[in-house]
Short mmCIF file of C-alpha atoms in Angstrom, two decimals:
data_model
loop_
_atom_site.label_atom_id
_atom_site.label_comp_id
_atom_site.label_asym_id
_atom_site.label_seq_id
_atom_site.Cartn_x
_atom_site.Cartn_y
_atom_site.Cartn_z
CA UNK C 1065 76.25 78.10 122.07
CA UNK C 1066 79.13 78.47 119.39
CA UNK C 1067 81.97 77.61 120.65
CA UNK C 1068 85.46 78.53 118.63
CA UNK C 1069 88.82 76.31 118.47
CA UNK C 1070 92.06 77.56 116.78
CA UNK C 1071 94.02 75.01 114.99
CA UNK C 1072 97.59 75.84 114.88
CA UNK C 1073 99.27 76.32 111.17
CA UNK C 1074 102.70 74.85 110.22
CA UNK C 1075 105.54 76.31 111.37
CA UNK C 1076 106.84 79.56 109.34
CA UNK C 1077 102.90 79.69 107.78
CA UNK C 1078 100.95 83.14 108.85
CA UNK C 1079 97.22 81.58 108.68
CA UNK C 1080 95.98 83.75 105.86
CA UNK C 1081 91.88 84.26 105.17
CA UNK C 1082 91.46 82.24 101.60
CA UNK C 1083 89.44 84.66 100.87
CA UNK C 1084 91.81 88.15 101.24
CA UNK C 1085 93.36 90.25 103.87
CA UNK C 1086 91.96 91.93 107.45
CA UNK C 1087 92.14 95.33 105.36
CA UNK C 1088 89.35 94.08 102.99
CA UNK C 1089 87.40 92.28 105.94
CA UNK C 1090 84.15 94.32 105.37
CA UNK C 1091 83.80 95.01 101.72
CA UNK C 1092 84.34 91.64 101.04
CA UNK C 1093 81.80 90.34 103.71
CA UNK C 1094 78.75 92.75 102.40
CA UNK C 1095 80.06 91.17 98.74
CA UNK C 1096 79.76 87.64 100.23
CA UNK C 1097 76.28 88.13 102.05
CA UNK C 1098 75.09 90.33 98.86
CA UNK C 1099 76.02 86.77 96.86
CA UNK C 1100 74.13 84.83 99.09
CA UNK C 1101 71.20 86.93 99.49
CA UNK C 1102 70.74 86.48 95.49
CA UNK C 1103 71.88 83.73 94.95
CA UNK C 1104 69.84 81.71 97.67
CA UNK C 1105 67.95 79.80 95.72
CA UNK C 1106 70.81 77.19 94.59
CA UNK C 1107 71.32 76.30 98.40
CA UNK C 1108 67.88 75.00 98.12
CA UNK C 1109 68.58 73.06 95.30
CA UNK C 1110 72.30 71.58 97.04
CA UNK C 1111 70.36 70.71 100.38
CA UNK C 1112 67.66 68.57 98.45
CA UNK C 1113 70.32 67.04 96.31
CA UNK C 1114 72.59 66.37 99.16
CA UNK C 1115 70.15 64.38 100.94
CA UNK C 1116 68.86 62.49 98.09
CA UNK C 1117 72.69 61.33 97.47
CA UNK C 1118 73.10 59.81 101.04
CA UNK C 1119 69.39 58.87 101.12
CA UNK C 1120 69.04 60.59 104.78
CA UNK C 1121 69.18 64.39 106.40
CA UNK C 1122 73.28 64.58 107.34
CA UNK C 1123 73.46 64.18 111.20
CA UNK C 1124 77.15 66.33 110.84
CA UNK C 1125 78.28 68.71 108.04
CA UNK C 1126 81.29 70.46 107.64
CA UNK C 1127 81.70 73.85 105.88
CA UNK C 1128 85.11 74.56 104.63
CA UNK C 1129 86.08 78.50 104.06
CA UNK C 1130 82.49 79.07 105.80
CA UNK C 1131 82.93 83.00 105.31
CA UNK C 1132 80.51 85.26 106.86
CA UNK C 1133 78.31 81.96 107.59
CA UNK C 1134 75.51 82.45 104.98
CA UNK C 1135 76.18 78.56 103.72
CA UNK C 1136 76.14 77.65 107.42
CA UNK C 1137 73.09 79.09 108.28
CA UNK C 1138 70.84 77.81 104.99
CA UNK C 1139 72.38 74.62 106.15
CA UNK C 1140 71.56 74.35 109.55
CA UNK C 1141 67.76 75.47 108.47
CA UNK C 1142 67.42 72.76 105.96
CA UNK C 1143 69.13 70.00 107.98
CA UNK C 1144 67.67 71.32 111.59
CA UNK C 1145 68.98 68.35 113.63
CA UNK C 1146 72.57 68.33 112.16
CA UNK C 1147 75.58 70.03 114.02
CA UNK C 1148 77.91 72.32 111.67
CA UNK C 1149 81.66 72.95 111.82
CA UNK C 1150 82.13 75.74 110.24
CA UNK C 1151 86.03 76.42 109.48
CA UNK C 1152 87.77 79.74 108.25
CA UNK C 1153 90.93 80.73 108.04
CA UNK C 1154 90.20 84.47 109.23
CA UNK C 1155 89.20 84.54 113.30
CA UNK C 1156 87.13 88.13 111.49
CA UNK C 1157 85.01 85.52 109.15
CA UNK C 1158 84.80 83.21 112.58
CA UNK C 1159 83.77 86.11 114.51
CA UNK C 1160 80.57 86.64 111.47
CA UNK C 1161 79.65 83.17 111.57
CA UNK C 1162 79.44 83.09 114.85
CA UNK C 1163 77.47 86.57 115.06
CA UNK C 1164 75.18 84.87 112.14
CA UNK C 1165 74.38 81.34 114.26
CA UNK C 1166 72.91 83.34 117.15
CA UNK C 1167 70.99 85.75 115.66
CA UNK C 1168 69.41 82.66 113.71
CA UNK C 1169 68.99 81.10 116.24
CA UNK C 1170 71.32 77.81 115.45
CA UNK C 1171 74.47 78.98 117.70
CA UNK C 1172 73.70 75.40 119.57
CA UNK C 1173 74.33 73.38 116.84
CA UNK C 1174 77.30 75.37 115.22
CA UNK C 1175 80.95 74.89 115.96
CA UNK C 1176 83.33 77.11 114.56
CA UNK C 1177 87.58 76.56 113.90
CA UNK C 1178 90.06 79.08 112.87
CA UNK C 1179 92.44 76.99 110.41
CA UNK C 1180 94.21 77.93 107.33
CA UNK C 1181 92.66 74.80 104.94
CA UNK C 1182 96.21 75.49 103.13
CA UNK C 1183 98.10 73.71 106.01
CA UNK C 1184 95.48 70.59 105.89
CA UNK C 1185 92.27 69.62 107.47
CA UNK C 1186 91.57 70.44 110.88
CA UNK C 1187 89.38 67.71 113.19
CA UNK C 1188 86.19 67.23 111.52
CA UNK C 1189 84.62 64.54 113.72
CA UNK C 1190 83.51 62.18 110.35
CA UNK C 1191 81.42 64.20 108.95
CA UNK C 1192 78.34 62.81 106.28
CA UNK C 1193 78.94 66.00 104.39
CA UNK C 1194 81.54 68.06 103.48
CA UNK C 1195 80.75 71.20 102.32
CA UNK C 1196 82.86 73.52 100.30
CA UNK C 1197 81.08 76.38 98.38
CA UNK C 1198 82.74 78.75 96.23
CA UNK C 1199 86.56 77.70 98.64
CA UNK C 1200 88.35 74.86 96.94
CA UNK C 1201 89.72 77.36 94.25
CA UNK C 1202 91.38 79.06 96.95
CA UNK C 1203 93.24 76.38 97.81
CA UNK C 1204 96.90 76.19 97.14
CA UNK C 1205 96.91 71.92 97.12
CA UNK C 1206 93.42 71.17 96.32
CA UNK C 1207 93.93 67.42 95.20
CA UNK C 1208 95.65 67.51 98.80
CA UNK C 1209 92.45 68.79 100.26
CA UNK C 1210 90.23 66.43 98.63
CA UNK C 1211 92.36 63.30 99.54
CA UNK C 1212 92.27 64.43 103.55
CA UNK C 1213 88.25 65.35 103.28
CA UNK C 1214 88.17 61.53 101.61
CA UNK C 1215 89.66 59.94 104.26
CA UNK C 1216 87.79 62.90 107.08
CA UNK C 1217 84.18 61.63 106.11
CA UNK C 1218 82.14 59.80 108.22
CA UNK C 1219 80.57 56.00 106.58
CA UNK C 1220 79.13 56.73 102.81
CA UNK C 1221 79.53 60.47 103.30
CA UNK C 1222 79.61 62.99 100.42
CA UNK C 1223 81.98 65.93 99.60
CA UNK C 1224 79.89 68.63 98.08
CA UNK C 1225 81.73 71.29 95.91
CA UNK C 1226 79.98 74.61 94.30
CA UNK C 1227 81.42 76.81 91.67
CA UNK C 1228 80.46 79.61 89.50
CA UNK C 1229 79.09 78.31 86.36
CA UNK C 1230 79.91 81.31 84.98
CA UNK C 1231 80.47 85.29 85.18
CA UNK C 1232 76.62 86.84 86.12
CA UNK C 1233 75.58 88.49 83.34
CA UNK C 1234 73.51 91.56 83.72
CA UNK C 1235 71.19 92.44 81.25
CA UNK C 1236 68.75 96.01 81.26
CA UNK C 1237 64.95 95.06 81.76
CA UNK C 1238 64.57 97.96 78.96
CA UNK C 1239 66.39 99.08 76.22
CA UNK C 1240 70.05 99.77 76.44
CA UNK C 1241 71.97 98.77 73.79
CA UNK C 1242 74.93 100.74 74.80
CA UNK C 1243 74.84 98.51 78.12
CA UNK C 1244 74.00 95.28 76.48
CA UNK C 1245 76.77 95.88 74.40
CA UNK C 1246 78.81 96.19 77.05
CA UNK C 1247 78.00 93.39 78.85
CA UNK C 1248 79.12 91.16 76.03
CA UNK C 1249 82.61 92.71 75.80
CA UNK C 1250 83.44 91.80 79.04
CA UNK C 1251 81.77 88.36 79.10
CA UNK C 1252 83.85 87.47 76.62
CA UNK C 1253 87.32 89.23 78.08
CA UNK C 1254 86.60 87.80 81.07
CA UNK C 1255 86.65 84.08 79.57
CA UNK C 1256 89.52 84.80 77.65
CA UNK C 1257 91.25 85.81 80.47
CA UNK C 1258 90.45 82.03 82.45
CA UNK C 1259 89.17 83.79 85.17
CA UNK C 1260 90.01 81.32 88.45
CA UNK C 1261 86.89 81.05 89.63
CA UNK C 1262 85.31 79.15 86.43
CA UNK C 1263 86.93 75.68 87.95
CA UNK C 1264 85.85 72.54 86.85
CA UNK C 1265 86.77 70.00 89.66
CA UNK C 1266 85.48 66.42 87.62
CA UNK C 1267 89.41 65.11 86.77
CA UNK C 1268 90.20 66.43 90.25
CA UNK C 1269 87.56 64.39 92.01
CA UNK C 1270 88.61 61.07 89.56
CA UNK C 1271 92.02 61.85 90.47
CA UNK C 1272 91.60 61.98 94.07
CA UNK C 1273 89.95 58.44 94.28
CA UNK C 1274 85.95 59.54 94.32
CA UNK C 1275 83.43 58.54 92.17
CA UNK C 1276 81.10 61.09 91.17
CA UNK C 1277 77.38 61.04 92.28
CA UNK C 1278 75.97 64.12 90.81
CA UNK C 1279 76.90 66.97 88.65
CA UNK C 1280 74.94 70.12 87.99
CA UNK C 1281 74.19 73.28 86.99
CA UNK C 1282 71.96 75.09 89.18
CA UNK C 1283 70.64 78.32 87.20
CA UNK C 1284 69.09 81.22 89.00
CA UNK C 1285 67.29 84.16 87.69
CA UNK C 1286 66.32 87.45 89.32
CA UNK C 1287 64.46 88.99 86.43
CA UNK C 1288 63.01 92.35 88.28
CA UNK C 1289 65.59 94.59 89.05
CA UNK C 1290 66.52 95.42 92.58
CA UNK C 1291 68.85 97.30 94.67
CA UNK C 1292 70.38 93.83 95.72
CA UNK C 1293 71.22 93.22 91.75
CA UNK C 1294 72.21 97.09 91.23
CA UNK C 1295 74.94 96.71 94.03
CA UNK C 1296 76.00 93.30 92.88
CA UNK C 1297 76.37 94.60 89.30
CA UNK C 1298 78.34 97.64 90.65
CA UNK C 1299 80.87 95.20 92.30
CA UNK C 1300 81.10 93.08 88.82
CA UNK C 1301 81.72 96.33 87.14
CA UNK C 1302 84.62 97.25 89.37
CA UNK C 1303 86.12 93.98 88.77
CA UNK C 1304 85.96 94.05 85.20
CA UNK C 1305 87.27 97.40 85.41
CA UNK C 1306 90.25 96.76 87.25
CA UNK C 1307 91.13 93.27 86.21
CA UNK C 1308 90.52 93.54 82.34
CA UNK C 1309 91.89 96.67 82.20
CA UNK C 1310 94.53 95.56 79.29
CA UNK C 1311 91.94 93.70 77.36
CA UNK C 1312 88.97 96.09 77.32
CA UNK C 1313 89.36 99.32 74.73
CA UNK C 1314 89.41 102.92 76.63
CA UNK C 1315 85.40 103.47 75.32
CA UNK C 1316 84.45 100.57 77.42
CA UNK C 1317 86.43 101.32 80.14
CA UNK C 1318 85.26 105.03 80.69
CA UNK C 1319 82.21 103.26 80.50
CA UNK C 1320 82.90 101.08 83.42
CA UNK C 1321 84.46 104.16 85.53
CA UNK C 1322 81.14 105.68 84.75
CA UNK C 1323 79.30 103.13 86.32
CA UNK C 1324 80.84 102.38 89.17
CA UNK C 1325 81.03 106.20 90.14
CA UNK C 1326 78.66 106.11 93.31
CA UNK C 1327 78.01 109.98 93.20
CA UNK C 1328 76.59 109.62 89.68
CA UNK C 1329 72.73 109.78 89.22
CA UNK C 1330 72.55 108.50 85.56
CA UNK C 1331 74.80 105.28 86.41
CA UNK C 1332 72.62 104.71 89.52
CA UNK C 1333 69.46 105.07 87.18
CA UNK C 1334 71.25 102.53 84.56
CA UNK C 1335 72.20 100.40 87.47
CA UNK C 1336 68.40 100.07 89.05
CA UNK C 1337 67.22 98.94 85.80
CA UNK C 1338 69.43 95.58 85.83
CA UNK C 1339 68.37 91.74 85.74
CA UNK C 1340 70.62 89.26 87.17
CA UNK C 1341 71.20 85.62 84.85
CA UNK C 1342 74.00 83.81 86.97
CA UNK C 1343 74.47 79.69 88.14
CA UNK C 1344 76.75 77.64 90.38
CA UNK C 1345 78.33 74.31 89.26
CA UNK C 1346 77.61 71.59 92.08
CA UNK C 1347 79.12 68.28 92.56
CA UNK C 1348 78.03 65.89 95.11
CA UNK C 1349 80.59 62.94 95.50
CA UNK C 1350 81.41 60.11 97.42
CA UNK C 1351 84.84 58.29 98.20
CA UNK C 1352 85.33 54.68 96.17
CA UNK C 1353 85.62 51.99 98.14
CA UNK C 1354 89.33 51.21 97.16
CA UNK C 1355 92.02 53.00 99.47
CA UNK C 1356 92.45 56.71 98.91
CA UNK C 1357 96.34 57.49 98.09
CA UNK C 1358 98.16 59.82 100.21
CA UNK C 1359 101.19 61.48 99.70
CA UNK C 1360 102.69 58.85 102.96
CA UNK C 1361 101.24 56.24 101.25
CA UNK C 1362 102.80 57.04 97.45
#
């Protein structure tokens, strides 16, 4: 069965999510299993690529800011003989991976530790993988991170890292121009803005003394419209309505308000007619041989 450990923070730290506060615990986890659920494709994609850069399945993986356990789980079913330590600063998140294991059935090989990744690895156990999807940006230090999960990893073990490749655009499977239109404005306020999560981690990996096995761009589609897309584009909607709201013009965002209005049966219609174009950024890479510098080392 799961089991749970609780590594203790620095001094004068409160252990904080990565992800957001206990307020915000259930929107964000139907956003983060809404992700998954449409964006499961790329985990297919990681697994196979992961196990073609060690050239075996991964006997032990570890998933850093696991979340509600949706990258645990797709794990665990494509490596079925690994065992998982799944680590989250929020006991909440914990609690949903754990919840997640047993009902798929993998709570035996799943091992889950409440530990803010701000205040440094916890025990890993020398992991072949490392496994960090969609977490590093959170990180306050991440060349700190990347040095500890260097020197963490188990004999020619990988560090895996996945990023948005971009903002998901959503596009009407019939005509709406006004939409379309709309679309556009905020793709490109949103990339003027440097929204955090487009990260490219390649100079951080060089930095950090690993050599760089793989680097991709894993594109997925979901070109019939769905209820799954129609929620996911609401949530988009509310974000570029709240975060770009000195960049966008006032047309675009009554637009936006429009949308996002649950109650309203013409944005629900607009909504269910949505296609989804989005892609995650992997890298799969592997210590060098020479030392890895520390800060005690420096």
């Amino acid at each position: 069965m799961t089991s749970t450990h609780h590594h203790q923070p620095a001094a004068g730290h409160h252990a904080h999510t990565n992800h957001t506060d206990h307020h915000d615990h259930a929107r964000l986890a139907a956003v983060l299993d809404l992700d998954a659920e449409l964006m499961a494709d790329y985990l297919d994609d990681a697994a196979r690529l992961i196990a073609e850069s060690l050239g075996h399945a991964p006997a032990r993986i570890a998933d850093l800011g696991a979340g509600t356990g949706t990258g645990t789980e797709a794990l665990a079913r494509h490596f079925p003989q690994a065992q998982i330590v799944a680590v989250d600063g929020s006991p909440d998140m914990v609690a949903l991976v754990e919840r997640r294991a047993r009902d798929g059935g993998v709570a035996e090989r799943v091992t889950t530790v409440v530990a803010d990744l701000d205040d440094g690895l916890p025990p890993l156990g020398s992991p072949d993988v490392v496994w960090a999807a969609m977490s590093l940006h959170h990180v306050a230090d991440p060349q700190r991170l990347l040095r500890e999960a260097a020197t963490s990893l188990g004999p020619d073990g990988v560090l895996a890292i996945t990023e948005m490749a971009a903002v998901p655009r959503f596009l009407p499977a019939h005509d709406d121009v006004e939409l379309r239109g709309l679309q556009e404005r905020c793709q490109t306020a949103a990339s003027g803005a440097g929204w955090e999560a487009l990260v490219d981690w390649t100079d951080a990996f060089d930095d950090a003394g690993y050599e760089v096995l793989r680097a991709e761009t894993v594109h997925v589609q979901r070109s019939d419209p769905s209820q799954s897309v129609a929620r996911y584009a609401r949530h988009w909607f509310a974000q570029f309505r709240h975060r770009l709201t000195d960049t966008l013009d006032p047309a675009d965002l009554a637009l936006l308000d429009d949308l996002t209005d649950d109650s309203d049966p013409d944005a629900a219609r607009r909504l269910d007619d949505l296609t989804l174009s989005a892609g995650r950024l992997l890298w799969i890479a592997r210590p060098r041989t020479t030392t890895i510098s520390t800060p005690e080392s420096e």
